[in-house]
Each structure stands twice: as C-alpha cells, then as structure tokens.
Coordinates of N, CA, C and O and ligand atoms in Angstrom, one line a residue:
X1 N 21.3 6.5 39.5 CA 20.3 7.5 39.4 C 20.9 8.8 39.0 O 22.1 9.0 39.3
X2 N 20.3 9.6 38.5 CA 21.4 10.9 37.4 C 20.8 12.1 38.8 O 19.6 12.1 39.2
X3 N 21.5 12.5 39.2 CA 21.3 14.0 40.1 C 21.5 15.1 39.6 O 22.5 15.7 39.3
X4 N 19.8 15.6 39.7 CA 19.3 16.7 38.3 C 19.0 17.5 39.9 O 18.4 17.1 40.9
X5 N 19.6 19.0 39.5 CA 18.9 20.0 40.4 C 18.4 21.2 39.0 O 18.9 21.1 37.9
X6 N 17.2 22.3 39.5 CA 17.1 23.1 39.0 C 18.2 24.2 39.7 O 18.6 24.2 40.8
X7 N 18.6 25.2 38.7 CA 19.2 26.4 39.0 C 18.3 27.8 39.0 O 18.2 28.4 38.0
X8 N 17.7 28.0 39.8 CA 16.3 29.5 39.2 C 16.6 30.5 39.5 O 16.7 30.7 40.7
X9 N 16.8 31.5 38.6 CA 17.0 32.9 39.2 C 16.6 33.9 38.1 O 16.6 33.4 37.0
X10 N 16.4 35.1 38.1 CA 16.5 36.4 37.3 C 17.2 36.2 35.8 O 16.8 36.2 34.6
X11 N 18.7 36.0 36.6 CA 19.6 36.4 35.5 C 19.8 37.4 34.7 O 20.3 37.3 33.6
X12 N 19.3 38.7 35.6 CA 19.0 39.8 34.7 C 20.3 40.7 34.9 O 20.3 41.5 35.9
X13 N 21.0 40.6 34.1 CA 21.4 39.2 33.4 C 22.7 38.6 34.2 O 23.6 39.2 34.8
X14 N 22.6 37.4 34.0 CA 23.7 36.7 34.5 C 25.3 37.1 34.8 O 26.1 37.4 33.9
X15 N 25.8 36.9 36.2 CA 27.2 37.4 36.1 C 28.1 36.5 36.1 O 27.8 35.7 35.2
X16 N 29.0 36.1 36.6 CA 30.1 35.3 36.7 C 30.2 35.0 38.4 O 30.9 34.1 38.8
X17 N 29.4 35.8 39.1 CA 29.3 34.8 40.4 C 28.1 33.7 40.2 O 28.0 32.6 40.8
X18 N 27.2 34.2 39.2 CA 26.2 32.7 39.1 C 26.9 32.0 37.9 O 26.5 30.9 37.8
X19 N 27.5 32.2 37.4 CA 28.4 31.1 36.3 C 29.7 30.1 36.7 O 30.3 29.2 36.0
X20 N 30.0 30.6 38.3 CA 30.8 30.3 39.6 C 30.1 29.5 40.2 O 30.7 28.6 40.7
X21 N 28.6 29.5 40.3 CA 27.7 28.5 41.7 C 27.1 27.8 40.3 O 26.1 27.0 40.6
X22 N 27.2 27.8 39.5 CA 26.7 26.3 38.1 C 27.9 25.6 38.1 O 27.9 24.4 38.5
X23 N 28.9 26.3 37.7 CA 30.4 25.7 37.3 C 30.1 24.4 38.8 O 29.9 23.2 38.6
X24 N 30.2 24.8 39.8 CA 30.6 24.2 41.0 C 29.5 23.2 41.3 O 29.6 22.0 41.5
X25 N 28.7 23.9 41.3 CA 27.2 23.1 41.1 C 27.1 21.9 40.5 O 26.7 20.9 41.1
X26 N 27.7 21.8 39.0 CA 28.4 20.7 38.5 C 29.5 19.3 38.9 O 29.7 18.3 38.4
X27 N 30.0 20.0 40.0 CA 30.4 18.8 40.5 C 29.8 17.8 41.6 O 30.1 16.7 42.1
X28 N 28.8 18.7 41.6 CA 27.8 17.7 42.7 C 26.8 17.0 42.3 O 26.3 16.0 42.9
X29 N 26.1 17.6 40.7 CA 24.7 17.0 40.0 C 25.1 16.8 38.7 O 25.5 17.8 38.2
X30 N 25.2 15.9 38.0 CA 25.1 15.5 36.9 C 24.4 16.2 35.8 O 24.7 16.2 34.6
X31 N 23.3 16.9 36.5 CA 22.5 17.9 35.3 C 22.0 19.1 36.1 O 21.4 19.0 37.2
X32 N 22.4 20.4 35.4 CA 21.8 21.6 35.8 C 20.2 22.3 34.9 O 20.1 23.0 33.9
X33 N 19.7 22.0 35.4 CA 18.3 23.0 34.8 C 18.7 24.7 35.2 O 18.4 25.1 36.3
X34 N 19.3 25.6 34.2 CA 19.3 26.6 34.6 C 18.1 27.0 34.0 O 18.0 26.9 32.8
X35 N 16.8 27.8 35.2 CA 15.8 28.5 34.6 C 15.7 29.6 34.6 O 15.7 29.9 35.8
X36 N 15.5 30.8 33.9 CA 15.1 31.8 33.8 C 13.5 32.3 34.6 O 12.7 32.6 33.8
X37 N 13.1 32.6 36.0 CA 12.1 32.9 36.4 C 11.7 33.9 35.7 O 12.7 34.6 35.5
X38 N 10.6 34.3 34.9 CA 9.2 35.1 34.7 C 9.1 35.7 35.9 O 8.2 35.3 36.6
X39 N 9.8 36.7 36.3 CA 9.2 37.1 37.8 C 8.3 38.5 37.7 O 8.8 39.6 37.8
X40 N 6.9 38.3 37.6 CA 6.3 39.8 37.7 C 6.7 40.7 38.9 O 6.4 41.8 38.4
X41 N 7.0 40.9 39.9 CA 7.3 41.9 40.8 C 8.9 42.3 40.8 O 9.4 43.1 41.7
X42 N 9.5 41.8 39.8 CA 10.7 42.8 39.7 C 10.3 43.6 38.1 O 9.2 43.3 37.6
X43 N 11.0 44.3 37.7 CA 11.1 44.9 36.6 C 12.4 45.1 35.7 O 13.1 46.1 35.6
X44 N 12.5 43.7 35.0 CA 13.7 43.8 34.4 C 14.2 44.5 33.6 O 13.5 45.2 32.9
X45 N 15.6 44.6 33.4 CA 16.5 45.2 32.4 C 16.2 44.3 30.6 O 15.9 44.5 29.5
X46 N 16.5 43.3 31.3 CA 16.1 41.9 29.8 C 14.6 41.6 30.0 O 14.0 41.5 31.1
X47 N 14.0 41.6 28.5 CA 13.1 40.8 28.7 C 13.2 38.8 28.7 O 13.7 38.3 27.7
X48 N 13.0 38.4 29.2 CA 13.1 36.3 29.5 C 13.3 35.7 28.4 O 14.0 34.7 28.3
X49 N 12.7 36.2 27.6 CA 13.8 35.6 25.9 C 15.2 36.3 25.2 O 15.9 36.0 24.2
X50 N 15.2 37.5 26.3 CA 16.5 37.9 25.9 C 17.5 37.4 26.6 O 18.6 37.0 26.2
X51 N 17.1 37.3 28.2 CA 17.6 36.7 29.1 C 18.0 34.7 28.5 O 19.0 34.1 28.6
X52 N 17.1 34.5 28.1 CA 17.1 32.8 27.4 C 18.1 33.1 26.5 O 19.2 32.7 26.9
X53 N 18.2 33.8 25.4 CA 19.2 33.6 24.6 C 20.2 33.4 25.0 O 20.8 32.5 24.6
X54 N 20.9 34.4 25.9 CA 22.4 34.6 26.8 C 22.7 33.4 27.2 O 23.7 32.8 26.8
X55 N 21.4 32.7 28.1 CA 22.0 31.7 28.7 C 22.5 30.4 27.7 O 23.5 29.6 27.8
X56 N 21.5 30.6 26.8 CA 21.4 29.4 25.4 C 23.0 29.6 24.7 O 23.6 28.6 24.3
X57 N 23.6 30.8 24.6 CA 24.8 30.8 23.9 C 25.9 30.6 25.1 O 27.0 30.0 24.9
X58 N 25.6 31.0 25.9 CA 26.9 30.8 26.6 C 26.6 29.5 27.4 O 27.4 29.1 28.2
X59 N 25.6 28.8 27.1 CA 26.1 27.0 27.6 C 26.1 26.4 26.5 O 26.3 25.2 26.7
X60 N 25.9 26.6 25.0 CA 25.8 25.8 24.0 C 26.9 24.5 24.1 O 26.9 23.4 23.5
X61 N 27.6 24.7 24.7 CA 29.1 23.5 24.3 C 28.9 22.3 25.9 O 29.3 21.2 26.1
X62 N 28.0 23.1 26.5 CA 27.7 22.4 28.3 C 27.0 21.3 28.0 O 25.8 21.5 28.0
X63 N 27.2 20.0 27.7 CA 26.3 18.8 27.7 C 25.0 18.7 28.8 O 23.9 18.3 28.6
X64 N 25.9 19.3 30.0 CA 25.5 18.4 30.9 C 24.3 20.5 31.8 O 24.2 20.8 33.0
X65 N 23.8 21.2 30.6 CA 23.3 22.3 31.1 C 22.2 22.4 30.5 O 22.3 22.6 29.3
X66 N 20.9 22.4 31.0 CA 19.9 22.5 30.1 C 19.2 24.2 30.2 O 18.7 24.4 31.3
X67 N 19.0 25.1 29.5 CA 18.5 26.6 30.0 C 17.3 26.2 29.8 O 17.3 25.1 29.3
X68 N 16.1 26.7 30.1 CA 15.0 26.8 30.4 C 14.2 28.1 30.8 O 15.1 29.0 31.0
X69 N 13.2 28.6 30.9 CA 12.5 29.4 31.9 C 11.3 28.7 32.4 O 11.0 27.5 32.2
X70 N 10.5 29.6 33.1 CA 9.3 29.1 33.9 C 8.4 30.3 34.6 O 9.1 31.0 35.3
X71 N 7.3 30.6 34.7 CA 6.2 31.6 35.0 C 5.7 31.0 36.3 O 5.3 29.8 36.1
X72 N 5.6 31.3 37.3 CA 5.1 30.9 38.2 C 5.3 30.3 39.1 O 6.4 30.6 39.5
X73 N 4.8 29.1 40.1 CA 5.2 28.9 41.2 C 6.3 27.8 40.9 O 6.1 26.9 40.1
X74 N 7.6 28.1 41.8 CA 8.9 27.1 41.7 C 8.8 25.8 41.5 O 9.0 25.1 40.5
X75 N 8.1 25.4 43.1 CA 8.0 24.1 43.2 C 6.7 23.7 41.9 O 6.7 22.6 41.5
X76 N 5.9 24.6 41.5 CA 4.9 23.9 40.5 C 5.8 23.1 38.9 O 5.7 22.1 38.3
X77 N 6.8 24.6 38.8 CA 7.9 24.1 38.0 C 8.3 22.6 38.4 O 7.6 21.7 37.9
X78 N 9.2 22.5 39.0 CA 10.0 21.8 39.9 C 9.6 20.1 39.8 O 10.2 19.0 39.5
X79 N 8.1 20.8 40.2 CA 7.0 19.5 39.6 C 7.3 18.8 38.6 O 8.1 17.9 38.3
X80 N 6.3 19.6 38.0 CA 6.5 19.7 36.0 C 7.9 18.9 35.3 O 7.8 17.9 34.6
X81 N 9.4 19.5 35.7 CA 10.2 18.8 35.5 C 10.7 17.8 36.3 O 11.8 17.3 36.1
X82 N 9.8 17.1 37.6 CA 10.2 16.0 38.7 C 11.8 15.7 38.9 O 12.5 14.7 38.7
X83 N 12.2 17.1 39.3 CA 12.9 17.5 39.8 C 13.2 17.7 41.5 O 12.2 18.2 42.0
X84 N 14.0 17.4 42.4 CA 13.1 17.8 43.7 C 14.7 18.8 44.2 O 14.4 19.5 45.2
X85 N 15.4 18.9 44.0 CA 16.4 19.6 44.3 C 16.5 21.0 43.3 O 16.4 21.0 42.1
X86 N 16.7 22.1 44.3 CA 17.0 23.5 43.9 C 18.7 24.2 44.5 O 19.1 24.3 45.7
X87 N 19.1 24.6 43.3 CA 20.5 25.0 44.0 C 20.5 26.7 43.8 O 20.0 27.3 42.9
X88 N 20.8 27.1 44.5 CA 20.9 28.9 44.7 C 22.5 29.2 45.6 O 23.3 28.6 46.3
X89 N 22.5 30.4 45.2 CA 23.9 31.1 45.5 C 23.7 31.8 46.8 O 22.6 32.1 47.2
X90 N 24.9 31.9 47.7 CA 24.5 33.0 49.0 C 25.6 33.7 49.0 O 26.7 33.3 48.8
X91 N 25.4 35.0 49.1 CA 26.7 36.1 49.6 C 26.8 36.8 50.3 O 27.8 37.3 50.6
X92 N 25.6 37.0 50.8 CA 25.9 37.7 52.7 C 24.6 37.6 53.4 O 23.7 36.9 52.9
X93 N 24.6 38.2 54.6 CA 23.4 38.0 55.4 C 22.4 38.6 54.8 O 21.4 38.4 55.5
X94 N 22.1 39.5 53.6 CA 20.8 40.0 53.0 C 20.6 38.7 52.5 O 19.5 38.1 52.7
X95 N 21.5 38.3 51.8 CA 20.8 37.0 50.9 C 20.1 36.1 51.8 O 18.9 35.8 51.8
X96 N 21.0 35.7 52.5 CA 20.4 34.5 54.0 C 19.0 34.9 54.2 O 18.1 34.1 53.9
X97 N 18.7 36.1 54.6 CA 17.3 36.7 55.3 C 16.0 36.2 54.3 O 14.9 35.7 54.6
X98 N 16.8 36.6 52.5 CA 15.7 36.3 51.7 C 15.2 35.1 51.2 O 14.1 34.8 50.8
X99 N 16.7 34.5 51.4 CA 16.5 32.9 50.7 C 15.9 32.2 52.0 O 15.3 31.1 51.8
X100 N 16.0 32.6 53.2 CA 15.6 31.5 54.3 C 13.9 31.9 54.5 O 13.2 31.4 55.3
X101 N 13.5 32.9 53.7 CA 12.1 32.9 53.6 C 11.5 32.5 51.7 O 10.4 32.3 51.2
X102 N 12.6 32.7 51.2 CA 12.1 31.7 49.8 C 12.3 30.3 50.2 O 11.4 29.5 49.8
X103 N 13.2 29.8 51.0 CA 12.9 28.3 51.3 C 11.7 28.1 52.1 O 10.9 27.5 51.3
X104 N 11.2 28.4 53.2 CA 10.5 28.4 54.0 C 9.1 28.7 53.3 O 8.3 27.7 53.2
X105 N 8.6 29.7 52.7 CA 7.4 29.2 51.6 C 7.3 28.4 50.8 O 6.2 27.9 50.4
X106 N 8.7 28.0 50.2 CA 8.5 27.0 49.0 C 8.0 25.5 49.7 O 7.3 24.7 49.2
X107 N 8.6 25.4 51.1 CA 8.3 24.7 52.0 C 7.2 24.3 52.2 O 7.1 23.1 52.1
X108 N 6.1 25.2 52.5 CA 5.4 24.8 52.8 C 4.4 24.2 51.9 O 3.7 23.2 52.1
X109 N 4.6 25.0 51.1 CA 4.0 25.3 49.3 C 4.4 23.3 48.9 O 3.5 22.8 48.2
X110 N 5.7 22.5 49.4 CA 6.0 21.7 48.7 C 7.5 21.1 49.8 O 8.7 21.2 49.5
X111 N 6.9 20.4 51.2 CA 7.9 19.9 51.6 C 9.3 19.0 51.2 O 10.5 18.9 51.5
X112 N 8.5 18.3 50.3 CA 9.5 17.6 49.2 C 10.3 18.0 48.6 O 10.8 17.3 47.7
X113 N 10.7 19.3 48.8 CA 11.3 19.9 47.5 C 12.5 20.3 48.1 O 12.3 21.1 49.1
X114 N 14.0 20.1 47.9 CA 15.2 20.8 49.1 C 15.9 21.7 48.4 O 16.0 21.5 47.1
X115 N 16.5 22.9 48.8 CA 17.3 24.0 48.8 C 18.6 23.0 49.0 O 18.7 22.0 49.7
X116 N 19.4 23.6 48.0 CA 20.9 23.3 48.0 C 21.2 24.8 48.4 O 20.4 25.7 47.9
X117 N 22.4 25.1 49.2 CA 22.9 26.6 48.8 C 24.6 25.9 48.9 O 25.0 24.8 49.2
X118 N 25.3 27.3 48.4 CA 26.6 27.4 47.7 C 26.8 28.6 48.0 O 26.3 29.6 47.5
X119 N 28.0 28.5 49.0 CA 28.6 30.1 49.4 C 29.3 30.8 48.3 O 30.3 30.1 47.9
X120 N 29.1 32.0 47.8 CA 29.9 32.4 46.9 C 31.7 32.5 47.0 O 32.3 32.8 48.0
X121 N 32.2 32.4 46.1 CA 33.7 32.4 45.9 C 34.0 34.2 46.2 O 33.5 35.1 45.7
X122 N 34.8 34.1 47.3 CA 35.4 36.0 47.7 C 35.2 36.3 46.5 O 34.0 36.1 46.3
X123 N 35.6 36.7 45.8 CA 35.8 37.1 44.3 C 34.5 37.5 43.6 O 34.3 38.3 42.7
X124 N 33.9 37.0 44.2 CA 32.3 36.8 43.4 C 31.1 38.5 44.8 O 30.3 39.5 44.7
X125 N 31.8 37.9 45.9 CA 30.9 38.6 46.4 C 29.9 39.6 46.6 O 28.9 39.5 47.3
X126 N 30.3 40.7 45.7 CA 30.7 41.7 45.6 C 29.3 42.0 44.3 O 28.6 42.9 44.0
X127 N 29.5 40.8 43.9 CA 28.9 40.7 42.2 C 27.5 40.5 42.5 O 27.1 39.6 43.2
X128 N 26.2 41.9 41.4 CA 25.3 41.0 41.7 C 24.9 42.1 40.2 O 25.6 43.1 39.7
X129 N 23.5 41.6 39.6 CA 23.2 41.8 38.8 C 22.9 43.5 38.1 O 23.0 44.0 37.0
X130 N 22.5 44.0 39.5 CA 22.5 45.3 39.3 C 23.6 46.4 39.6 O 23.6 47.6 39.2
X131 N 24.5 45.7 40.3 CA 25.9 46.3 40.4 C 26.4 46.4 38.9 O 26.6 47.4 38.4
X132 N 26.6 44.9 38.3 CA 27.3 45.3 37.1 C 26.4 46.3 35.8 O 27.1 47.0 35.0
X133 N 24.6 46.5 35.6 CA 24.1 47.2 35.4 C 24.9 48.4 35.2 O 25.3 48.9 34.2
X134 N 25.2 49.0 36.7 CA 25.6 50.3 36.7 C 27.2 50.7 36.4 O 27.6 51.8 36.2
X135 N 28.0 49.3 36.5 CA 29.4 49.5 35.8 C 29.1 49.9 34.5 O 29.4 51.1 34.2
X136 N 28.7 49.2 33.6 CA 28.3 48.9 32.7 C 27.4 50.7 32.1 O 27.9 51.4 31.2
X137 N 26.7 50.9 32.4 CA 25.7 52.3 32.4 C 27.1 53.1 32.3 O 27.6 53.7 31.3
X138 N 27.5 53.1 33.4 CA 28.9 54.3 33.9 C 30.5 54.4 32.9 O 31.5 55.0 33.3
X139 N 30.2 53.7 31.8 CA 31.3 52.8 31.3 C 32.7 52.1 31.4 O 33.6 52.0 30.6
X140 N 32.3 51.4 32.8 CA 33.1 50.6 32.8 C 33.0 49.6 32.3 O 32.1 49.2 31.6
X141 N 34.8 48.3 33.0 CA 34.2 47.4 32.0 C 33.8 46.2 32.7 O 34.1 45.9 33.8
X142 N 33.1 45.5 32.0 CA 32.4 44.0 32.9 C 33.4 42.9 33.3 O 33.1 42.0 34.1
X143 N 35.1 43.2 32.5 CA 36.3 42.3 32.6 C 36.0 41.4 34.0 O 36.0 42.0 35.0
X144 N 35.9 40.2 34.1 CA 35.9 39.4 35.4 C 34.4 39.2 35.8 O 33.8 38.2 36.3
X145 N 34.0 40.1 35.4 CA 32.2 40.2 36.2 C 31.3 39.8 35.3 O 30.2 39.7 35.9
X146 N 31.4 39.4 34.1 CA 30.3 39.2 33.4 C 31.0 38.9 32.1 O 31.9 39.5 31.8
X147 N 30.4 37.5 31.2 CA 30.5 36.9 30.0 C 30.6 37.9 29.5 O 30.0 39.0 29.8
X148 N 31.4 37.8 28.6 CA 31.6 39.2 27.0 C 30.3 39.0 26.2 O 29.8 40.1 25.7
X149 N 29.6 37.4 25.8 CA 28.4 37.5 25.6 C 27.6 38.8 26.5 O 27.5 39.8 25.9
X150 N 27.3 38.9 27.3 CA 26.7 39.3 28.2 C 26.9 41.1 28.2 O 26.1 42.0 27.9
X151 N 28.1 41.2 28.4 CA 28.9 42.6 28.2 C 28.2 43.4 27.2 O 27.7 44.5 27.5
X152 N 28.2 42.7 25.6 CA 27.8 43.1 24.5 C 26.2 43.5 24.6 O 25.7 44.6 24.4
X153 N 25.7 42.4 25.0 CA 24.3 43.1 25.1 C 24.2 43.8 26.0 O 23.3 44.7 25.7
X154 N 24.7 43.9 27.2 CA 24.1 44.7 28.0 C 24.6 46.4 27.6 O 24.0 47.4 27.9
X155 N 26.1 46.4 26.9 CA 26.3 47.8 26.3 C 24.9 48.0 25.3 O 24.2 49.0 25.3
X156 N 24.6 47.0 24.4 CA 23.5 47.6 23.2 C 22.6 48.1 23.8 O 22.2 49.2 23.6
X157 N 22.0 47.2 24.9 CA 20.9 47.6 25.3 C 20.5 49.0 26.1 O 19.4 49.5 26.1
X158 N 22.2 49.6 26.9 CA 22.1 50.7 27.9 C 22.1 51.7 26.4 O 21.3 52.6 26.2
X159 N 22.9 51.5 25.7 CA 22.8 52.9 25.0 C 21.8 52.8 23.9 O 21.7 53.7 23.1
X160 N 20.6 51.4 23.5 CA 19.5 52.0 23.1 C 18.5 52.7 24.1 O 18.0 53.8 23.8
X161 N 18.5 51.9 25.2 CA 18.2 53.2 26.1 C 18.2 54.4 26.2 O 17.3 55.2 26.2
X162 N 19.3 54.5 26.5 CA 19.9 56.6 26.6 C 19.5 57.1 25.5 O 18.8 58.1 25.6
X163 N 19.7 56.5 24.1 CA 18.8 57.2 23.0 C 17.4 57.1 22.9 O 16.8 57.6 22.0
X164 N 16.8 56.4 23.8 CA 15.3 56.5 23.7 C 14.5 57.6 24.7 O 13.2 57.7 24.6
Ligands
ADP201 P1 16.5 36.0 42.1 O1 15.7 37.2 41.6 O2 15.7 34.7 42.1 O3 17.1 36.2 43.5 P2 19.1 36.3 40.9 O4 19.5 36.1 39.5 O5 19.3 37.7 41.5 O6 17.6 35.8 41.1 O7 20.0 35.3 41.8 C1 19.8 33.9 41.7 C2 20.6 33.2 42.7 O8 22.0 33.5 42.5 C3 20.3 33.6 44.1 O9 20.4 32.5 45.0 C4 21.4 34.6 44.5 O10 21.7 34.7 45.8 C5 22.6 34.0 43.7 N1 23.6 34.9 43.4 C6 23.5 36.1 42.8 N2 24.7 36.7 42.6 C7 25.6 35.8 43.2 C8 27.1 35.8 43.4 N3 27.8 36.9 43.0 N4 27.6 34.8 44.0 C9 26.9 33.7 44.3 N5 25.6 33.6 44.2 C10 24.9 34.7 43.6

C-alpha cells in the first residue's frame, strides 16, 4: 500500500524549516501532497498561484512530491484526495496550543483523519514565514532560510511594493 500524507500550510511563502519537515517527511510516506491552503482569515503576502508556482519549481525534479492547493475545509480536502493522514511542523509551545486545537476540530469535523507532527530541526526554529518577510523587507539575506527561488520573489515583490 503506498503511504500518501497531505502537507497543508500557507507557505506564504515557504522557508527551509518547512522544506526540512517534507524532506524528512519523506522518509516516512512514499508521497507528499504539498497543499497550498486558500486561507481567507489571514492576509497574504503571495497570492495561492503565486504561492503554487514556488512550490511547482522548487519540487519539479521530486518524483515522489505532488504541489497542489485547496479552499476550504481540510478534512473535506483530505476527502476529495482519500487521503487520511496530515503531516505538519511544530516549533514551540505557540505552535502546540494552535495545532492541538487545529487537530482537535479537524477531529471532530472527521475522526478518521490523523495528525502526523515533526519537531523542527534547532536550526529551523527560529524560522517562520513572517520572520523571513521582514529579513528580507530590512535587506537582509534569506542565505539558509529560504530557497533562492523564493528569495527572488519575495525581493521583487517587497520592492514592488515600497514603489506602490
Ligand atoms: P498555517 O497557516 O497552516 O499554520 P504555515 O505555512 O505557517 O501554515 O505552516 C505550516 C506548517 O509548518 C505548520 O504546522 C507549522 O507549524 C509548520 N512550520 C512552520 N515553520 C516551521 C519551521 N521553521 N520548522 C518546522 N515546522 C514549521
């Protein structure tokens, strides 16, 4: 039997501690569904096709990575691709608080459906999407923290910004 989890998150946009919990992720599931959530109650930096592209280029060579997105409810996803495992990242006790109440609705919403988690690599800790944002805004550099795919756009995008 092939052991397929989804990967769901933002990715807005993706750093190298979630390219750390795939990589590793990989040795446990045979196929990763990384999806791009549609999430209306945040307010992204990417819009979900810009976010899709990133991920599309920087797994192009990954046999075994499929990118995707998805609008709405997880497990409805989850469904849809008859999937029943979800893998997500943890890095400190904020995360814990959030994710043990995204499990715990998804729960209820879809008992069948299990949370994998994956403690972040030290290294990674530290890293999260809007941290590098603001390296990045402030001009530093993303070296270690973020794909050079990644880097690139996220420079185009801050300084079409500041000119707008
Ligand atoms: P969401 O908005 O769904 O939380 P994110 O893109 O912020 O999406 O995060 C997706 C998952 O990746 C979450 O489980 C988050 O805890 C995890 N994650 C984010 N950054 C890191 C990191 N540096 N190391 C490990 N896991 C991480």
């Amino acid at each position: 039997m092939c052991k397929i989890a989804i990967c769901p998150g933002s990715f807005d946009p993706i750093t190298n501690g979630h390219l750390n919990i795939i990589e590793r992720g990989l040795k446990i599931f045979d196929k990763l569904i990384v999806a791009v959530a549609v999430n209306v109650t945040k307010k992204p930096i990417f819009e979900p096709q810009e976010r899709l592209e990133m991920l599309k280029e920087i797994f192009k060579d990954s046999k075994h990575v499929e990118v995707d997105s998805f609008k709405g409810l997880l497990v409805e996803y989850a469904k849809k691709r008859g999937v029943k495992a979800i893998l997500r990242g943890m890095r400190n006790m904020s995360d814990y608080e959030y994710e043990s109440q995204l499990v715990l609705a998804n729960k209820t919403l879809d008992p069948d459906v299990e949370f994998i988690y994956m403690m972040t690599e030290g290294k990674y800790a530290h890293l999260s999407s809007s941290i590098i944002k603001e390296v990045i805004t402030f001009g530093g550099s993303g070296c270690g923290m973020i794909h050079p795919i990644v880097e690139k756009r996220l420079k185009d995008k801050l300084r079409a910004e500041i000119k707008t």
